[in-house]
Amino acid sequence: MEQESIRVLPGIGPKKAELFARLGVRTLGELVRFFPRDYEDRTRLLPVASLEVDTPACFLATVVTEPHTHRIPKGGGRATEITKLTVADHTGRLNLTFFNASFSVQRLHRGESYCFYGTVTGDYLGYAMVNPQFEPLDATGGVTRSIVPIYPLTAGLSSRQVAQAVQHALERVALPETLPERLRRDYDLCGAEEAYRQIHEPRSMEALEAARRRLVFEEFFHFSLALALMRTRRTVQHTAPYDTRRAAPFFAALPFRLTGAQQRAIDEIFEDFRRGVPMSRLVQGDVGSGKTMVAAAAACCAAKNGAQVALMAPTELLARQHYERLAPMLGALGISCGLLVGSMTPKQKAQCREALQAGTIDLIVGTHALFSEATVFKRLGLVIADEQHRFGVAQRAALLRKGEQPHLLIMSATPIPRTLALFLYGDLDVSVIDELPPGRQQVDTFLVDERYRRRLNAFIRKQADEGHQVFIVCPAIEENGTDDLKAAEQWAQTLQEQVFPQLRVALLHGKMRGAEKEAVMQAFAEGEFDLLVSTTVIEVGVDVPNATLMVVENAERFGLSQLHQLRGRIGRGSAKSYCVLVSETRSDETRKRLKALCATSDGFRIAEEDLQQRGPGDFFGSRQHGLPLFRLGGLVRDMSILRDAQNAAAELLASGETLPEALRTQVDALLTEENPA
Ligand code: ADP
Ligand code: MG
């Protein structure tokens, strides 16, 4: 049984179980899905003379000197034991050194042969191998050649112990086959049982590769299927078509002309509204491309057709900003707006919820708390998620389960390369806003090193003297001794006390509580500070039009897309704006990367570049952005498997066959988990 606790396995008591829990492994099912991070290939035996420095390898050799152990006293009555001996085969000799291994070294005898596994290190003073693994030859003089799995470890658990537990678990659980047989044949994939056995204890490198391919395929296949299922479930639903002409007053009241791209996005949304099928649409547009107006047009149209609209923002501050911007505008058109955020009093919240249930609020703006159980809508027709990178598959599925089939509009400023977007948002239609409103300016971006510090400080002072504000972004929050990262906390203090005593410096970092962060951000937005020193927490959508300069310290630590997102925080007002990347990097590669950012402001080009260079793991800067995490699959490395899996999912659904039970279970789990995959 997959759900059984690993405590049922021999040798696993409460203490061991606790160690496994630290690795996220509690059940047998989790244990067999705890994959090795690497393997030691002991199937190929090399002659001693051909061992290469720094490359782990396996070889047969005979002990030719008596092992000699001496002790080096350390403090506290303890000692380090060093054992030295020499081994040789017909091609050459090698010195071995063992530290604190007297127990296992006792098993080594002069004149006998062993199979060793280790890494040669050394330089012109001589080569040696430290603490190699070894095994005696068996009765026939042979060795067990194997590929040994290396597991991610936690203190107190050895890779061998994990391997043993996994083998026991594999004997107990029957692994469900989730891939239909025909599909396995068509795509040349091995069975589940075989795959799990080979990934943990590979018979050969070929078998390992085949196992990995099958498991990666499976992961991608489940995910693709989940997306496709959501899409089909949606398209057979019906909603009352909206009469989009009722939104006319909105356009008449606009203070500016929409850009062509905004107009196109709105047309696409309205087309969806008229069809009478719930919309699932992603609007992608670079920072500052004017997504809010597109959302407002959609909201107005829905409200004018008698529907309630919920606009969800990732932070309370952003929710407030939206509310303050939209309420007067839409209010003037007879649309009543409300705000529902965590910091309101229980009484205020209750009143707001009552109004929602009674249907007297047309547009409610808030954080995801909007969708807590307590909120009941009278006639929810449209949900807009702004900058909700975490609005993943599971959240989208949860919304569907609300039963009301509202239209769904997701706004994102993260330019996602097509290949990834297809995958992450395969269940959504996409509108792209690829044009900035007129008058929005380019942010001039420069790359400098420490030699410019003085001039940079003078520039910061000048911006502040002119009444503008400055963002200073640092990669980490605490000084960590080992390197010279500009830690936000420390840096804020230095700037305030030593560099700019006459300016008002604020600090914002990820370890602060939500309310604390918002208070600081709010105060900065209201002009109470000149400088805001922060970690990347300012990434998301807050508007401070008066900020004209952003300085990024240790810029080499950031991904290009992330820097681009950060840079989008400035240049929102009428004054000329600048972004200064400070980096001491010596790597030409990195300099080239950062220079690319200075040269272009096209978010999509930057995203593609970033994806190529760093891979999707780093693409969003961190895990927090709702990018599904796969146990084995890499979205770039395994792109061709990904395509196959997508095709297979589409074929299976098109065939109309019912999904095997095991497959259904897996896919449903993806649609209900908090963090899919
Ligand atoms: P984002 O796409 O980053 O959410 P916003 O919707 O916040 O961008 O818009 C950025 C700024 O541009 C806002 O101040 C908004 O009022 C302004 N804006 C939006 N559309 C237009 C337009 N068509 N013409 C001029 N200004 C616009
Ligand atoms: Mg926005």
GROMACS .gro file of N, CA, C and O and ligand atoms in nm, residues 288 290-292 318 322 325 386-387 411 413 541 569 572, ligand 2:
model
   57
  288GLY      N    1   0.368   4.767  -1.736
  288GLY     CA    2   0.336   4.899  -1.790
  288GLY      C    3   0.262   4.896  -1.922
  288GLY      O    4   0.236   5.000  -1.981
  290GLY      N    5  -0.037   4.826  -1.967
  290GLY     CA    6  -0.175   4.873  -1.949
  290GLY      C    7  -0.276   4.761  -1.934
  290GLY      O    8  -0.387   4.768  -1.987
  291LYS      N    9  -0.241   4.660  -1.860
  291LYS     CA   10  -0.331   4.546  -1.842
  291LYS      C   11  -0.453   4.583  -1.757
  291LYS      O   12  -0.560   4.529  -1.776
  292THR      N   13  -0.432   4.678  -1.664
  292THR     CA   14  -0.543   4.712  -1.575
  292THR      C   15  -0.665   4.762  -1.652
  292THR      O   16  -0.779   4.729  -1.618
  318LEU      N   17  -0.147   4.599  -0.345
  318LEU     CA   18  -0.185   4.604  -0.486
  318LEU      C   19  -0.337   4.606  -0.499
  318LEU      O   20  -0.393   4.676  -0.583
  322HIS      N   21  -0.551   4.897  -0.687
  322HIS     CA   22  -0.650   4.870  -0.792
  322HIS      C   23  -0.784   4.932  -0.754
  322HIS      O   24  -0.851   4.993  -0.835
  325ARG      N   25  -0.793   5.298  -0.791
  325ARG     CA   26  -0.794   5.341  -0.930
  325ARG      C   27  -0.927   5.313  -0.999
  325ARG      O   28  -0.977   5.392  -1.078
  386ASP      N   29  -0.490   3.907  -1.108
  386ASP     CA   30  -0.385   3.996  -1.155
  386ASP      C   31  -0.250   3.955  -1.096
  386ASP      O   32  -0.238   3.938  -0.975
  387GLU      N   33  -0.151   3.940  -1.180
  387GLU     CA   34  -0.015   3.909  -1.135
  387GLU      C   35  -0.011   3.792  -1.039
  387GLU      O   36   0.064   3.790  -0.944
  411MET      N   37  -0.410   3.788  -1.558
  411MET     CA   38  -0.320   3.890  -1.612
  411MET      C   39  -0.179   3.861  -1.563
  411MET      O   40  -0.158   3.841  -1.444
  413ALA      N   41   0.247   3.970  -1.606
  413ALA     CA   42   0.353   4.051  -1.666
  413ALA      C   43   0.479   3.968  -1.683
  413ALA      O   44   0.581   4.017  -1.727
  541GLY      N   45   0.379   4.420  -0.916
  541GLY     CA   46   0.300   4.536  -0.958
  541GLY      C   47   0.278   4.667  -0.887
  541GLY      O   48   0.187   4.736  -0.926
  569ARG      N   49   0.940   4.837  -1.229
  569ARG     CA   50   0.887   4.916  -1.117
  569ARG      C   51   0.910   5.064  -1.138
  569ARG      O   52   0.848   5.148  -1.073
  572ARG      N   53   0.745   5.479  -1.447
  572ARG     CA   54   0.599   5.479  -1.452
  572ARG      C   55   0.544   5.619  -1.447
  572ARG      O   56   0.424   5.640  -1.453
  679MG      MG   57  -0.071   4.558  -1.336
   0.00000   0.00000   0.00000
